[in-house]
Amino acid sequence: MNIISDEVTRFINGFYRAESAQLLALRNSCEAERIPIILRETESMLGFIIRAARPARLLEIGTAAGYSAAFFASLGVQVTTIEKSPQKAQAAQENIEALGLSAMVRILTGDGEETIKNGLAAGEKFEMLFIDAAKSHYQRFLSAALSHLEPQALIAADNVLLKGTIADATLDPGGRFKTNIKKMRQYLSFVSDDPRFDTVIVSCGDGLALSRYIDGQG
Ligand SMILES: C[S@@+](CC[C@H](N)C(=O)[O-])C[C@H]1O[C@@H](n2cnc3c(N)ncnc32)[C@H](O)[C@@H]1O
């Protein structure tokens, strides 16, 4: 389900153009296997931003099958992506290899925060961060990544409206997503109130928070 009406989403996605036939095949197979990947409209938005801002290096938290990492790499971005599940990281590695993108994508296995702290070189820097993993841990991931972001780095956080529940908790009547809702609201307040970030929240896909890291001196 999308937070925008399904009809509007279908209309918008009528203009979706896959980056390549191979990427479309990977998208289709992920969707068929119900592997969660960025929605088409989210991909279109991120592609637009990347083409405009031209980040050289992107750090992603949440690899799954490697779809979004492959998409970013296909736009010429050098990607480091972190995946908690070794099985998923392995599958992603195979998908990236099959797409001929191994030289562009480095997959690290482990928790996002821990791996940033222990798996990245001290001076390693990125022009863009994409957060798309455990929904109640976004602030922890961002805080860990800050010292690795270049001044003016872009931060994109996906699923920040979580099917509308973040805006309206009555959409989660059983309280199943209570912690996610509380933590995601905290993340949105953090990137909106802290003067080091310039943030816009857009109701694209499942909700995207786009921030610019103004104080990028670490
Ligand atoms: C929504 S999927 C990522 C989709 C991917 N970005 C794409 O669009 O193709 C989220 C992934 O984050 C991983 N994950 C969950 N918690 C994590 C954590 N603490 N650190 C790193 N990865 C995590 C999950 O195993 C899952 O594969």
PDB file of C-alpha atoms and ligand atoms in Angstrom:
ATOM      1  CA  MET A   1       0.000   0.000   0.000  1.00  0.00           C
ATOM      2  CA  ASN A   2       1.085   3.532  -0.674  1.00  0.00           C
ATOM      3  CA  ILE A   3       0.348   6.581   1.455  1.00  0.00           C
ATOM      4  CA  ILE A   4      -0.858   8.392  -1.661  1.00  0.00           C
ATOM      5  CA  SER A   5      -4.009   6.950  -3.254  1.00  0.00           C
ATOM      6  CA  ASP A   6      -3.309   3.865  -5.322  1.00  0.00           C
ATOM      7  CA  GLU A   7      -4.780   5.569  -8.369  1.00  0.00           C
ATOM      8  CA  VAL A   8      -2.396   8.532  -8.146  1.00  0.00           C
ATOM      9  CA  THR A   9       0.527   6.179  -7.535  1.00  0.00           C
ATOM     10  CA  ARG A  10      -0.380   4.104 -10.596  1.00  0.00           C
ATOM     11  CA  PHE A  11      -0.583   7.272 -12.667  1.00  0.00           C
ATOM     12  CA  ILE A  12       2.812   8.537 -11.468  1.00  0.00           C
ATOM     13  CA  ASN A  13       4.417   5.156 -12.014  1.00  0.00           C
ATOM     14  CA  GLY A  14       3.159   5.162 -15.587  1.00  0.00           C
ATOM     15  CA  PHE A  15       6.076   7.536 -16.146  1.00  0.00           C
ATOM     16  CA  TYR A  16       8.611   5.258 -14.458  1.00  0.00           C
ATOM     17  CA  ARG A  17      11.479   4.355 -16.770  1.00  0.00           C
ATOM     18  CA  ALA A  18      13.823   1.610 -15.559  1.00  0.00           C
ATOM     19  CA  GLU A  19      17.517   2.394 -15.773  1.00  0.00           C
ATOM     20  CA  SER A  20      18.150  -0.866 -17.645  1.00  0.00           C
ATOM     21  CA  ALA A  21      16.409  -4.096 -18.619  1.00  0.00           C
ATOM     22  CA  GLN A  22      18.654  -5.984 -16.161  1.00  0.00           C
ATOM     23  CA  LEU A  23      17.675  -3.736 -13.258  1.00  0.00           C
ATOM     24  CA  LEU A  24      14.022  -4.086 -14.181  1.00  0.00           C
ATOM     25  CA  ALA A  25      14.415  -7.873 -14.170  1.00  0.00           C
ATOM     26  CA  LEU A  26      15.965  -7.695 -10.678  1.00  0.00           C
ATOM     27  CA  ARG A  27      13.145  -5.406  -9.496  1.00  0.00           C
ATOM     28  CA  ASN A  28      10.541  -7.815 -10.886  1.00  0.00           C
ATOM     29  CA  SER A  29      12.134 -10.830  -9.248  1.00  0.00           C
ATOM     30  CA  CYS A  30      12.440  -9.020  -5.868  1.00  0.00           C
ATOM     31  CA  GLU A  31       8.800  -7.970  -6.081  1.00  0.00           C
ATOM     32  CA  ALA A  32       7.735 -11.505  -6.998  1.00  0.00           C
ATOM     33  CA  GLU A  33       9.651 -12.877  -4.003  1.00  0.00           C
ATOM     34  CA  ARG A  34       8.288 -10.086  -1.757  1.00  0.00           C
ATOM     35  CA  ILE A  35      11.766  -8.813  -0.973  1.00  0.00           C
ATOM     36  CA  PRO A  36      11.292  -5.213   0.192  1.00  0.00           C
ATOM     37  CA  ILE A  37      13.018  -2.787  -2.166  1.00  0.00           C
ATOM     38  CA  ILE A  38      12.629   0.922  -2.900  1.00  0.00           C
ATOM     39  CA  LEU A  39       9.319   1.714  -4.567  1.00  0.00           C
ATOM     40  CA  ARG A  40       9.361   2.883  -8.174  1.00  0.00           C
ATOM     41  CA  GLU A  41       8.491   6.462  -7.279  1.00  0.00           C
ATOM     42  CA  THR A  42      11.184   6.512  -4.572  1.00  0.00           C
ATOM     43  CA  GLU A  43      13.702   5.230  -7.111  1.00  0.00           C
ATOM     44  CA  SER A  44      12.675   7.953  -9.565  1.00  0.00           C
ATOM     45  CA  MET A  45      13.094  10.643  -6.899  1.00  0.00           C
ATOM     46  CA  LEU A  46      16.479   9.340  -5.718  1.00  0.00           C
ATOM     47  CA  GLY A  47      17.662   8.991  -9.315  1.00  0.00           C
ATOM     48  CA  PHE A  48      16.708  12.598 -10.006  1.00  0.00           C
ATOM     49  CA  ILE A  49      18.577  13.789  -6.894  1.00  0.00           C
ATOM     50  CA  ILE A  50      21.666  11.746  -7.741  1.00  0.00           C
ATOM     51  CA  ARG A  51      21.784  12.981 -11.326  1.00  0.00           C
ATOM     52  CA  ALA A  52      21.494  16.572 -10.085  1.00  0.00           C
ATOM     53  CA  ALA A  53      23.858  16.387  -7.091  1.00  0.00           C
ATOM     54  CA  ARG A  54      26.309  13.849  -8.525  1.00  0.00           C
ATOM     55  CA  PRO A  55      27.586  12.264  -5.285  1.00  0.00           C
ATOM     56  CA  ALA A  56      30.761  10.267  -5.928  1.00  0.00           C
ATOM     57  CA  ARG A  57      30.317   7.936  -2.939  1.00  0.00           C
ATOM     58  CA  LEU A  58      27.159   6.754  -1.227  1.00  0.00           C
ATOM     59  CA  LEU A  59      26.778   4.880   2.054  1.00  0.00           C
ATOM     60  CA  GLU A  60      23.646   2.749   2.287  1.00  0.00           C
ATOM     61  CA  ILE A  61      22.273   1.042   5.379  1.00  0.00           C
ATOM     62  CA  GLY A  62      19.982  -1.846   4.405  1.00  0.00           C
ATOM     63  CA  THR A  63      21.063  -3.817   1.335  1.00  0.00           C
ATOM     64  CA  ALA A  64      18.462  -6.626   1.103  1.00  0.00           C
ATOM     65  CA  ALA A  65      18.925  -8.135  -2.386  1.00  0.00           C
ATOM     66  CA  GLY A  66      21.178  -5.284  -3.533  1.00  0.00           C
ATOM     67  CA  TYR A  67      18.556  -3.653  -5.748  1.00  0.00           C
ATOM     68  CA  SER A  68      18.948  -0.029  -4.624  1.00  0.00           C
ATOM     69  CA  ALA A  69      22.743  -0.438  -4.398  1.00  0.00           C
ATOM     70  CA  ALA A  70      22.772  -1.680  -7.997  1.00  0.00           C
ATOM     71  CA  PHE A  71      20.549   1.219  -9.052  1.00  0.00           C
ATOM     72  CA  PHE A  72      22.864   3.807  -7.439  1.00  0.00           C
ATOM     73  CA  ALA A  73      25.924   2.101  -8.950  1.00  0.00           C
ATOM     74  CA  SER A  74      24.321   2.100 -12.384  1.00  0.00           C
ATOM     75  CA  LEU A  75      24.202   5.911 -12.084  1.00  0.00           C
ATOM     76  CA  GLY A  76      27.979   5.961 -11.618  1.00  0.00           C
ATOM     77  CA  VAL A  77      28.031   6.201  -7.810  1.00  0.00           C
ATOM     78  CA  GLN A  78      30.550   4.201  -5.779  1.00  0.00           C
ATOM     79  CA  VAL A  79      28.404   2.405  -3.190  1.00  0.00           C
ATOM     80  CA  THR A  80      29.203   0.977   0.242  1.00  0.00           C
ATOM     81  CA  THR A  81      26.178  -0.872   1.571  1.00  0.00           C
ATOM     82  CA  ILE A  82      25.650  -2.495   4.970  1.00  0.00           C
ATOM     83  CA  GLU A  83      23.396  -5.516   5.550  1.00  0.00           C
ATOM     84  CA  LYS A  84      22.778  -7.212   8.869  1.00  0.00           C
ATOM     85  CA  SER A  85      21.825 -10.625   7.466  1.00  0.00           C
ATOM     86  CA  PRO A  86      24.779 -12.639   6.056  1.00  0.00           C
ATOM     87  CA  GLN A  87      22.371 -14.629   3.828  1.00  0.00           C
ATOM     88  CA  LYS A  88      20.936 -11.471   2.302  1.00  0.00           C
ATOM     89  CA  ALA A  89      24.400  -9.968   1.890  1.00  0.00           C
ATOM     90  CA  GLN A  90      25.457 -13.106   0.007  1.00  0.00           C
ATOM     91  CA  ALA A  91      22.407 -12.972  -2.266  1.00  0.00           C
ATOM     92  CA  ALA A  92      23.042  -9.280  -2.893  1.00  0.00           C
ATOM     93  CA  GLN A  93      26.666 -10.036  -3.800  1.00  0.00           C
ATOM     94  CA  GLU A  94      25.492 -12.548  -6.389  1.00  0.00           C
ATOM     95  CA  ASN A  95      22.968 -10.110  -7.856  1.00  0.00           C
ATOM     96  CA  ILE A  96      25.563  -7.325  -8.047  1.00  0.00           C
ATOM     97  CA  GLU A  97      28.038  -9.674  -9.746  1.00  0.00           C
ATOM     98  CA  ALA A  98      25.415 -10.818 -12.257  1.00  0.00           C
ATOM     99  CA  LEU A  99      24.819  -7.166 -13.146  1.00  0.00           C
ATOM    100  CA  GLY A 100      28.558  -6.604 -13.663  1.00  0.00           C
ATOM    101  CA  LEU A 101      28.624  -3.954 -10.915  1.00  0.00           C
ATOM    102  CA  SER A 102      31.034  -5.572  -8.433  1.00  0.00           C
ATOM    103  CA  ALA A 103      33.653  -2.864  -8.934  1.00  0.00           C
ATOM    104  CA  MET A 104      31.111  -0.220  -7.938  1.00  0.00           C
ATOM    105  CA  VAL A 105      29.554  -1.861  -4.864  1.00  0.00           C
ATOM    106  CA  ARG A 106      31.150  -2.942  -1.597  1.00  0.00           C
ATOM    107  CA  ILE A 107      28.890  -4.971   0.687  1.00  0.00           C
ATOM    108  CA  LEU A 108      29.651  -5.039   4.418  1.00  0.00           C
ATOM    109  CA  THR A 109      27.859  -7.449   6.712  1.00  0.00           C
ATOM    110  CA  GLY A 110      26.686  -6.436  10.190  1.00  0.00           C
ATOM    111  CA  ASP A 111      24.555  -3.966  12.097  1.00  0.00           C
ATOM    112  CA  GLY A 112      24.553  -0.518  10.497  1.00  0.00           C
ATOM    113  CA  GLU A 113      25.900   1.391  13.493  1.00  0.00           C
ATOM    114  CA  GLU A 114      28.472  -1.222  14.510  1.00  0.00           C
ATOM    115  CA  THR A 115      29.735  -1.650  10.972  1.00  0.00           C
ATOM    116  CA  ILE A 116      30.095   2.092  10.430  1.00  0.00           C
ATOM    117  CA  LYS A 117      32.111   2.291  13.648  1.00  0.00           C
ATOM    118  CA  ASN A 118      34.257  -0.805  13.087  1.00  0.00           C
ATOM    119  CA  GLY A 119      34.171  -1.498   9.355  1.00  0.00           C
ATOM    120  CA  LEU A 120      34.883   1.888   7.788  1.00  0.00           C
ATOM    121  CA  ALA A 121      38.314   3.508   7.703  1.00  0.00           C
ATOM    122  CA  ALA A 122      38.532   6.592   9.954  1.00  0.00           C
ATOM    123  CA  GLY A 123      38.930   9.055   7.096  1.00  0.00           C
ATOM    124  CA  GLU A 124      36.415   7.440   4.758  1.00  0.00           C
ATOM    125  CA  LYS A 125      33.895  10.009   3.477  1.00  0.00           C
ATOM    126  CA  PHE A 126      30.623   9.955   1.545  1.00  0.00           C
ATOM    127  CA  GLU A 127      28.629  12.611  -0.275  1.00  0.00           C
ATOM    128  CA  MET A 128      25.364  10.781   0.286  1.00  0.00           C
ATOM    129  CA  LEU A 129      23.797   8.531   2.918  1.00  0.00           C
ATOM    130  CA  PHE A 130      20.743   6.370   2.258  1.00  0.00           C
ATOM    131  CA  ILE A 131      19.023   4.900   5.317  1.00  0.00           C
ATOM    132  CA  ASP A 132      16.668   2.006   4.555  1.00  0.00           C
ATOM    133  CA  ALA A 133      17.014  -0.542   7.380  1.00  0.00           C
ATOM    134  CA  ALA A 134      15.471  -1.157  10.828  1.00  0.00           C
ATOM    135  CA  LYS A 135      12.863   1.602  11.064  1.00  0.00           C
ATOM    136  CA  SER A 136      13.336   2.346  14.764  1.00  0.00           C
ATOM    137  CA  HIS A 137      17.091   2.838  14.438  1.00  0.00           C
ATOM    138  CA  TYR A 138      17.424   5.674  11.936  1.00  0.00           C
ATOM    139  CA  GLN A 139      18.797   8.196  14.430  1.00  0.00           C
ATOM    140  CA  ARG A 140      21.392   5.729  15.685  1.00  0.00           C
ATOM    141  CA  PHE A 141      22.506   5.030  12.082  1.00  0.00           C
ATOM    142  CA  LEU A 142      22.690   8.718  11.217  1.00  0.00           C
ATOM    143  CA  SER A 143      24.646   9.630  14.356  1.00  0.00           C
ATOM    144  CA  ALA A 144      27.190   6.902  13.650  1.00  0.00           C
ATOM    145  CA  ALA A 145      27.557   8.022  10.015  1.00  0.00           C
ATOM    146  CA  LEU A 146      27.964  11.759  10.654  1.00  0.00           C
ATOM    147  CA  SER A 147      31.750  11.779  10.956  1.00  0.00           C
ATOM    148  CA  HIS A 148      31.892  10.042   7.547  1.00  0.00           C
ATOM    149  CA  LEU A 149      29.801  12.625   5.716  1.00  0.00           C
ATOM    150  CA  GLU A 150      31.276  15.365   3.577  1.00  0.00           C
ATOM    151  CA  PRO A 151      30.096  18.950   4.096  1.00  0.00           C
ATOM    152  CA  GLN A 152      26.768  19.393   2.293  1.00  0.00           C
ATOM    153  CA  ALA A 153      26.247  15.635   2.101  1.00  0.00           C
ATOM    154  CA  LEU A 154      22.721  14.510   1.286  1.00  0.00           C
ATOM    155  CA  ILE A 155      20.870  12.162   3.601  1.00  0.00           C
ATOM    156  CA  ALA A 156      17.838  10.285   2.293  1.00  0.00           C
ATOM    157  CA  ALA A 157      15.780   8.248   4.767  1.00  0.00           C
ATOM    158  CA  ASP A 158      13.121   5.956   3.330  1.00  0.00           C
ATOM    159  CA  ASN A 159       9.770   4.822   4.828  1.00  0.00           C
ATOM    160  CA  VAL A 160       9.580   7.789   7.191  1.00  0.00           C
ATOM    161  CA  LEU A 161       5.758   7.831   6.971  1.00  0.00           C
ATOM    162  CA  LEU A 162       5.374   4.043   7.314  1.00  0.00           C
ATOM    163  CA  LYS A 163       2.081   3.704   5.451  1.00  0.00           C
ATOM    164  CA  GLY A 164       0.825   6.909   7.053  1.00  0.00           C
ATOM    165  CA  THR A 165       1.114   5.586  10.633  1.00  0.00           C
ATOM    166  CA  ILE A 166       3.796   8.129  11.533  1.00  0.00           C
ATOM    167  CA  ALA A 167       1.375  10.957  10.793  1.00  0.00           C
ATOM    168  CA  ASP A 168      -1.701   9.184  12.163  1.00  0.00           C
ATOM    169  CA  ALA A 169      -1.148   6.427  14.737  1.00  0.00           C
ATOM    170  CA  THR A 170      -4.816   5.359  14.512  1.00  0.00           C
ATOM    171  CA  LEU A 171      -3.789   3.679  11.226  1.00  0.00           C
ATOM    172  CA  ASP A 172      -1.985   1.212  13.519  1.00  0.00           C
ATOM    173  CA  PRO A 173      -4.952   0.220  15.714  1.00  0.00           C
ATOM    174  CA  GLY A 174      -3.267  -2.796  17.304  1.00  0.00           C
ATOM    175  CA  GLY A 175      -0.184  -0.784  18.249  1.00  0.00           C
ATOM    176  CA  ARG A 176       2.040  -3.209  16.345  1.00  0.00           C
ATOM    177  CA  PHE A 177       4.266  -0.423  15.079  1.00  0.00           C
ATOM    178  CA  LYS A 178       4.201   1.651  18.265  1.00  0.00           C
ATOM    179  CA  THR A 179       7.976   1.664  18.744  1.00  0.00           C
ATOM    180  CA  ASN A 180       8.638   2.355  15.071  1.00  0.00           C
ATOM    181  CA  ILE A 181       6.187   5.263  15.154  1.00  0.00           C
ATOM    182  CA  LYS A 182       7.748   6.773  18.275  1.00  0.00           C
ATOM    183  CA  LYS A 183      11.315   6.377  17.015  1.00  0.00           C
ATOM    184  CA  MET A 184      10.589   7.586  13.486  1.00  0.00           C
ATOM    185  CA  ARG A 185       8.884  10.701  14.890  1.00  0.00           C
ATOM    186  CA  GLN A 186      12.013  11.283  16.978  1.00  0.00           C
ATOM    187  CA  TYR A 187      14.170  10.943  13.861  1.00  0.00           C
ATOM    188  CA  LEU A 188      12.039  13.439  11.938  1.00  0.00           C
ATOM    189  CA  SER A 189      12.167  15.929  14.843  1.00  0.00           C
ATOM    190  CA  PHE A 190      15.918  15.452  15.130  1.00  0.00           C
ATOM    191  CA  VAL A 191      16.710  16.195  11.477  1.00  0.00           C
ATOM    192  CA  SER A 192      14.159  19.028  11.407  1.00  0.00           C
ATOM    193  CA  ASP A 193      15.193  20.794  14.645  1.00  0.00           C
ATOM    194  CA  ASP A 194      18.949  20.315  14.721  1.00  0.00           C
ATOM    195  CA  PRO A 195      20.527  23.323  12.937  1.00  0.00           C
ATOM    196  CA  ARG A 196      23.154  21.087  11.346  1.00  0.00           C
ATOM    197  CA  PHE A 197      20.476  19.747   8.975  1.00  0.00           C
ATOM    198  CA  ASP A 198      18.246  21.288   6.363  1.00  0.00           C
ATOM    199  CA  THR A 199      15.384  18.816   5.946  1.00  0.00           C
ATOM    200  CA  VAL A 200      12.298  18.332   3.826  1.00  0.00           C
ATOM    201  CA  ILE A 201       9.822  15.484   4.308  1.00  0.00           C
ATOM    202  CA  VAL A 202       8.081  14.395   1.144  1.00  0.00           C
ATOM    203  CA  SER A 203       5.124  12.048   0.757  1.00  0.00           C
ATOM    204  CA  CYS A 204       6.853  10.160  -2.028  1.00  0.00           C
ATOM    205  CA  GLY A 205       6.466   6.386  -1.924  1.00  0.00           C
ATOM    206  CA  ASP A 206       6.356   5.402   1.748  1.00  0.00           C
ATOM    207  CA  GLY A 207       7.705   8.804   2.780  1.00  0.00           C
ATOM    208  CA  LEU A 208      11.169  10.181   2.226  1.00  0.00           C
ATOM    209  CA  ALA A 209      13.086  12.565   4.513  1.00  0.00           C
ATOM    210  CA  LEU A 210      15.733  14.449   2.569  1.00  0.00           C
ATOM    211  CA  SER A 211      18.355  16.288   4.574  1.00  0.00           C
ATOM    212  CA  ARG A 212      21.419  18.290   3.722  1.00  0.00           C
ATOM    213  CA  TYR A 213      24.233  18.091   6.262  1.00  0.00           C
ATOM    214  CA  ILE A 214      25.124  21.745   6.621  1.00  0.00           C
ATOM    215  CA  ASP A 215      27.766  21.344   9.300  1.00  0.00           C
ATOM    216  CA  GLY A 216      29.757  18.625   7.632  1.00  0.00           C
ATOM    217  CA  GLN A 217      33.012  19.163   9.474  1.00  0.00           C
ATOM    218  CA  GLY A 218      32.370  16.043  11.570  1.00  0.00           C
TER     219      GLY A 218
HETATM  220  C1  LIG B   1      13.950  -2.425   3.118  1.00  0.00           C
HETATM  221  S1  LIG B   1      15.255  -3.550   3.088  1.00  0.00           S
HETATM  222  C2  LIG B   1      16.463  -2.699   2.113  1.00  0.00           C
HETATM  223  C3  LIG B   1      16.062  -2.559   0.670  1.00  0.00           C
HETATM  224  C4  LIG B   1      17.146  -2.033  -0.227  1.00  0.00           C
HETATM  225  N1  LIG B   1      17.650  -0.762   0.232  1.00  0.00           N
HETATM  226  C5  LIG B   1      16.578  -1.855  -1.626  1.00  0.00           C
HETATM  227  O1  LIG B   1      15.844  -0.873  -1.835  1.00  0.00           O
HETATM  228  O2  LIG B   1      16.876  -2.685  -2.498  1.00  0.00           O
HETATM  229  C6  LIG B   1      15.943  -3.409   4.696  1.00  0.00           C
HETATM  230  C7  LIG B   1      17.149  -4.288   4.957  1.00  0.00           C
HETATM  231  O3  LIG B   1      17.791  -3.810   6.141  1.00  0.00           O
HETATM  232  C8  LIG B   1      18.353  -4.923   6.813  1.00  0.00           C
HETATM  233  N2  LIG B   1      18.566  -4.536   8.225  1.00  0.00           N
HETATM  234  C9  LIG B   1      17.668  -4.587   9.250  1.00  0.00           C
HETATM  235  N3  LIG B   1      18.245  -4.124  10.366  1.00  0.00           N
HETATM  236  C10 LIG B   1      19.511  -3.772  10.065  1.00  0.00           C
HETATM  237  C11 LIG B   1      20.583  -3.226  10.804  1.00  0.00           C
HETATM  238  N4  LIG B   1      20.465  -2.975  12.119  1.00  0.00           N
HETATM  239  N5  LIG B   1      21.742  -2.981  10.163  1.00  0.00           N
HETATM  240  C12 LIG B   1      21.875  -3.248   8.829  1.00  0.00           C
HETATM  241  N6  LIG B   1      20.883  -3.786   8.081  1.00  0.00           N
HETATM  242  C13 LIG B   1      19.726  -4.031   8.682  1.00  0.00           C
HETATM  243  C14 LIG B   1      17.311  -6.021   6.622  1.00  0.00           C
HETATM  244  O4  LIG B   1      17.893  -7.299   6.790  1.00  0.00           O
HETATM  245  C15 LIG B   1      16.815  -5.747   5.212  1.00  0.00           C
HETATM  246  O5  LIG B   1      17.494  -6.544   4.274  1.00  0.00           O
END
